[in-house]
Amino acid sequence: MSLLTAHSLAPAHAAAPDLPDVGNVHAPLTVAKPLEIPEGGWFTSAELGAITTSGNTTGTSVTGKIDARHETVDWSHEFILSGFFKEDEYEDDEGVRQTSRSAERWAASAKASRKLVGPGRRAFVLGSHVNDRFGAYTRYSTIGIGHGSRWLDQTDKTLDVEIGPGYFAGERATGEDENGVTVRGAAQFRWRVSPSAYFAQSVSVEKGTSNTHSVSETSLSTKINGTMQMKAGFSVRNDTNVPSDKKNTDTQTSLTMVYSF
């Protein structure tokens, strides 16, 4: 999506008060996600990043994500699909080259928000599912409802906060099933740093009876042209109760190309 800095190109003494401002066609464009999407409009972004290493260490890692949002007069819908995998090559004891998958995670979520009276206020229902072959939880599904509001609403900055109850069902890496009621809180901060740079920070915490599941995602995007941008991201996933052979925290640093339309 693009923004144009609007101002009059005519000299001040010649401007007529009833004439609209003319867009500056030479102003820089930005492909950052807009703080507001027009009614009935879609915003979709697709990103992909890959790293291949060779020599003493050989392997490949790929990360990708599709984020689509749709706005109507009364509703806001958001759909997210993401994936990450990493494969390493090594030589066994007999000198034969082998490959081993060391990371494989897929996640999908859908959210429908009913707009309420007041700026940024909404009631929502959210569903998500994660498959993580090497995580503390190999499967983790949640559904929740709640209320959200906009705590900060400026031209270049927004802060949205949500809270509500939910329910989760998952499978630990040990094969044990687990489920229960949760309380979920989330916040998302967005800042248009400049016409060509965009910062986003989101945090969500799900508190259950036996585990607290937290996710933090930080990103900085900069535009390349009217539809492409480069994005640097850092994500942290944490579970307070994990099997003895698993770590509580997983992190991922990525550099991806993003196509917005």
Coordinates of C-alpha atoms in Angstrom, one line a residue:
M1 CA 0.0 0.0 0.0
S2 CA 1.2 3.5 -0.7
L3 CA 0.9 6.9 0.9
L4 CA 1.4 10.2 -0.8
T5 CA 2.3 13.4 1.2
A6 CA -0.4 15.8 0.2
H7 CA 0.2 19.6 -0.2
S8 CA -0.5 22.3 -2.7
L9 CA 1.9 22.7 -5.6
A10 CA 0.5 26.1 -6.6
P11 CA 2.1 29.3 -5.2
A12 CA 0.5 30.6 -2.0
H13 CA -0.8 33.8 -3.6
A14 CA -2.5 31.9 -6.4
A15 CA -4.2 29.2 -4.2
A16 CA -8.0 29.2 -4.2
P17 CA -9.6 28.1 -0.9
D18 CA -12.2 25.9 -2.7
L19 CA -9.6 23.9 -4.7
P20 CA -8.4 20.6 -3.3
D21 CA -4.7 20.0 -2.5
V22 CA -2.7 18.3 -5.3
G23 CA -0.8 15.1 -4.4
N24 CA 3.0 15.4 -4.6
V25 CA 3.9 12.8 -7.2
H26 CA 7.5 13.1 -6.2
A27 CA 6.9 12.2 -2.5
P28 CA 8.5 8.9 -1.3
L29 CA 6.3 5.8 -1.4
T30 CA 5.9 3.4 1.5
V31 CA 4.7 -0.2 1.3
A32 CA 4.3 -0.5 5.1
K33 CA 1.0 -1.9 6.3
P34 CA -1.4 1.1 6.7
L35 CA -2.6 2.0 10.2
E36 CA -6.1 2.1 8.8
I37 CA -7.5 0.1 5.8
P38 CA -10.4 1.6 3.8
E39 CA -13.8 0.0 4.4
G40 CA -14.3 -3.1 2.2
G41 CA -10.6 -3.2 1.4
W42 CA -8.0 -5.9 1.6
F43 CA -4.4 -5.7 2.7
T44 CA -2.3 -8.8 2.0
S45 CA 1.4 -9.4 2.5
A46 CA 3.5 -12.4 1.6
E47 CA 7.1 -12.9 2.9
L48 CA 9.8 -15.4 2.3
G49 CA 13.3 -15.8 3.5
A50 CA 15.9 -18.5 3.0
I51 CA 19.5 -19.1 4.2
T52 CA 21.8 -21.8 2.7
T53 CA 25.3 -22.5 4.2
S54 CA 28.1 -24.7 2.8
G55 CA 31.6 -25.6 3.8
N56 CA 32.3 -26.8 7.3
T57 CA 28.6 -26.3 8.1
T58 CA 26.0 -27.2 5.5
G59 CA 22.3 -26.7 5.7
T60 CA 19.2 -24.8 4.6
S61 CA 16.6 -22.8 6.5
V62 CA 13.4 -21.3 5.1
T63 CA 10.8 -19.1 6.7
G64 CA 7.6 -17.7 5.1
K65 CA 4.4 -16.0 6.1
I66 CA 1.1 -14.8 4.6
D67 CA -1.0 -12.1 6.4
A68 CA -4.3 -11.0 5.0
R69 CA -6.7 -8.5 6.5
H70 CA -10.2 -7.5 5.4
E71 CA -12.3 -4.5 6.6
T72 CA -16.0 -4.0 6.4
V73 CA -18.3 -1.5 8.0
D74 CA -18.9 -3.6 11.1
W75 CA -16.2 -6.3 11.0
S76 CA -12.5 -6.7 10.7
H77 CA -11.0 -10.1 9.7
E78 CA -7.4 -11.3 9.8
F79 CA -5.9 -14.5 8.6
I80 CA -2.3 -15.6 9.1
L81 CA -0.3 -18.6 7.9
S82 CA 3.4 -19.1 8.6
G83 CA 6.0 -21.8 8.4
F84 CA 9.6 -22.4 9.3
F85 CA 12.0 -25.3 8.7
K86 CA 15.7 -26.0 9.0
E87 CA 17.6 -29.0 7.5
D88 CA 21.3 -29.8 8.2
E89 CA 23.7 -32.0 6.3
Y90 CA 26.4 -34.1 8.0
E91 CA 28.6 -37.1 7.5
D92 CA 27.9 -40.2 9.5
D93 CA 30.6 -42.5 11.0
E94 CA 31.1 -44.1 7.6
G95 CA 31.6 -40.8 5.8
V96 CA 28.2 -40.9 4.0
R97 CA 26.4 -37.5 3.6
Q98 CA 23.1 -37.5 5.5
T99 CA 20.4 -34.9 6.0
S100 CA 18.6 -34.2 9.3
R101 CA 15.6 -31.9 9.9
S102 CA 16.3 -29.8 13.0
A103 CA 13.3 -27.4 12.9
E104 CA 9.8 -27.7 11.5
R105 CA 6.9 -25.4 12.6
W106 CA 3.6 -24.5 11.0
A107 CA 1.1 -22.0 12.4
A108 CA -2.3 -20.8 11.3
S109 CA -4.7 -18.3 12.9
A110 CA -8.0 -16.6 12.1
K111 CA -9.6 -13.7 13.9
A112 CA -13.0 -11.9 13.5
S113 CA -13.6 -8.6 15.3
R114 CA -16.9 -6.9 15.7
K115 CA -16.5 -3.1 15.8
L116 CA -18.1 -1.4 18.7
V117 CA -19.0 2.2 19.6
G118 CA -15.9 4.1 20.3
P119 CA -12.5 4.5 18.6
G120 CA -10.7 1.1 18.3
R121 CA -13.1 -0.8 20.5
R122 CA -14.1 -4.3 19.4
A123 CA -15.3 -7.7 20.5
F124 CA -13.4 -10.6 18.9
V125 CA -13.2 -14.4 18.5
L126 CA -9.8 -15.9 17.7
G127 CA -8.7 -19.4 16.8
S128 CA -5.1 -20.7 16.2
H129 CA -3.2 -23.9 15.7
V130 CA 0.6 -24.6 15.8
N131 CA 2.4 -27.8 14.8
D132 CA 6.0 -27.8 16.0
R133 CA 7.8 -31.1 15.4
F134 CA 10.8 -30.2 17.7
G135 CA 9.0 -27.9 20.2
A136 CA 8.1 -28.4 23.9
Y137 CA 4.5 -28.8 22.5
T138 CA 4.3 -30.6 19.2
R139 CA 0.7 -29.5 18.8
Y140 CA -1.0 -26.5 20.3
S141 CA -4.5 -25.2 19.5
T142 CA -6.4 -22.4 21.1
I143 CA -9.8 -20.6 20.8
G144 CA -10.7 -17.5 22.6
I145 CA -13.0 -14.5 22.9
G146 CA -12.4 -11.1 24.3
H147 CA -12.5 -7.3 24.1
G148 CA -10.0 -5.0 22.5
S149 CA -9.4 -1.3 22.5
R150 CA -6.9 1.3 21.1
W151 CA -4.9 2.9 23.8
L152 CA -2.8 5.1 21.6
D153 CA -4.1 6.5 18.3
Q154 CA -1.7 9.0 16.6
T155 CA -1.0 9.7 12.9
D156 CA 2.1 7.6 12.9
K157 CA 1.6 5.4 16.0
T158 CA -1.0 3.0 17.3
L159 CA -1.2 0.7 20.4
D160 CA -4.0 -1.9 20.6
V161 CA -4.6 -4.1 23.7
E162 CA -6.8 -7.2 24.0
I163 CA -7.9 -9.4 26.9
G164 CA -10.3 -12.3 27.3
P165 CA -10.8 -16.0 28.2
G166 CA -10.0 -19.0 26.1
Y167 CA -9.5 -22.7 25.9
F168 CA -6.4 -24.7 24.7
A169 CA -5.6 -28.3 23.8
G170 CA -2.1 -29.5 23.1
E171 CA 0.3 -32.4 23.0
R172 CA 3.6 -32.3 24.8
A173 CA 6.8 -33.6 23.2
T174 CA 6.5 -36.5 25.7
G175 CA 3.2 -37.5 24.0
E176 CA 1.0 -36.4 26.9
D177 CA -2.2 -34.6 26.0
E178 CA -3.0 -31.4 27.9
N179 CA -6.0 -29.0 27.8
G180 CA -7.7 -26.4 30.0
V181 CA -9.0 -22.9 30.3
T182 CA -6.8 -19.9 29.7
V183 CA -6.7 -16.1 30.1
R184 CA -5.2 -14.3 27.2
G185 CA -3.7 -10.8 27.0
A186 CA -2.1 -9.3 23.9
A187 CA -0.8 -5.9 22.7
Q188 CA 0.4 -4.6 19.4
F189 CA 2.4 -1.5 18.8
R190 CA 2.8 -0.1 15.3
W191 CA 5.0 2.9 14.4
R192 CA 5.6 4.5 11.0
V193 CA 9.2 5.6 11.7
S194 CA 9.5 7.4 8.3
P195 CA 7.8 7.3 4.9
S196 CA 9.9 4.2 4.1
A197 CA 10.4 2.5 7.4
Y198 CA 8.0 0.7 9.7
F199 CA 8.3 -0.8 13.2
A200 CA 6.0 -3.3 14.8
Q201 CA 6.0 -5.1 18.2
S202 CA 3.4 -7.6 19.3
V203 CA 3.2 -9.6 22.5
S204 CA 0.7 -12.2 23.6
V205 CA 0.4 -14.2 26.8
E206 CA -1.9 -17.2 27.5
K207 CA -2.1 -18.2 31.2
G208 CA -3.3 -21.7 31.8
T209 CA -3.6 -23.9 34.9
S210 CA -0.3 -25.7 34.2
N211 CA 1.6 -23.5 31.7
T212 CA 2.0 -20.0 30.5
H213 CA 2.6 -19.6 26.8
S214 CA 4.1 -16.3 25.6
V215 CA 5.0 -15.1 22.1
S216 CA 6.8 -11.8 21.2
E217 CA 7.5 -10.6 17.7
T218 CA 9.6 -7.6 16.7
S219 CA 10.1 -6.4 13.2
L220 CA 11.5 -3.4 11.3
S221 CA 10.6 -3.1 7.6
T222 CA 12.0 -0.7 4.9
K223 CA 10.7 -0.2 1.4
I224 CA 12.6 -1.2 -1.7
N225 CA 10.0 -0.1 -4.2
G226 CA 6.2 0.4 -4.4
T227 CA 5.4 -3.2 -3.6
M228 CA 8.5 -4.8 -2.1
Q229 CA 10.1 -4.3 1.3
M230 CA 12.9 -5.8 3.3
K231 CA 12.0 -7.0 6.8
A232 CA 14.2 -7.9 9.7
G233 CA 12.4 -9.8 12.5
F234 CA 13.1 -11.4 15.9
S235 CA 10.6 -13.7 17.6
V236 CA 10.6 -15.3 21.1
R237 CA 8.4 -18.2 22.1
N238 CA 8.3 -19.3 25.8
D239 CA 6.6 -22.0 27.8
T240 CA 7.0 -22.1 31.6
N241 CA 6.3 -25.8 31.9
V242 CA 8.3 -28.0 29.5
P243 CA 9.8 -31.6 29.5
S244 CA 13.2 -32.0 31.1
D245 CA 15.0 -32.4 27.8
K246 CA 13.4 -29.2 26.3
K247 CA 14.3 -25.6 26.7
N248 CA 11.7 -23.0 27.9
T249 CA 12.5 -20.5 25.2
D250 CA 12.8 -20.6 21.4
T251 CA 14.1 -17.7 19.4
Q252 CA 14.2 -17.0 15.7
T253 CA 16.0 -14.2 13.8
S254 CA 15.0 -13.6 10.2
L255 CA 15.6 -11.4 7.2
T256 CA 12.8 -11.7 4.6
M257 CA 11.5 -10.1 1.4
V258 CA 7.9 -9.0 1.7
Y259 CA 5.5 -8.4 -1.2
S260 CA 2.4 -6.3 -0.3
F261 CA -0.8 -6.0 -2.4

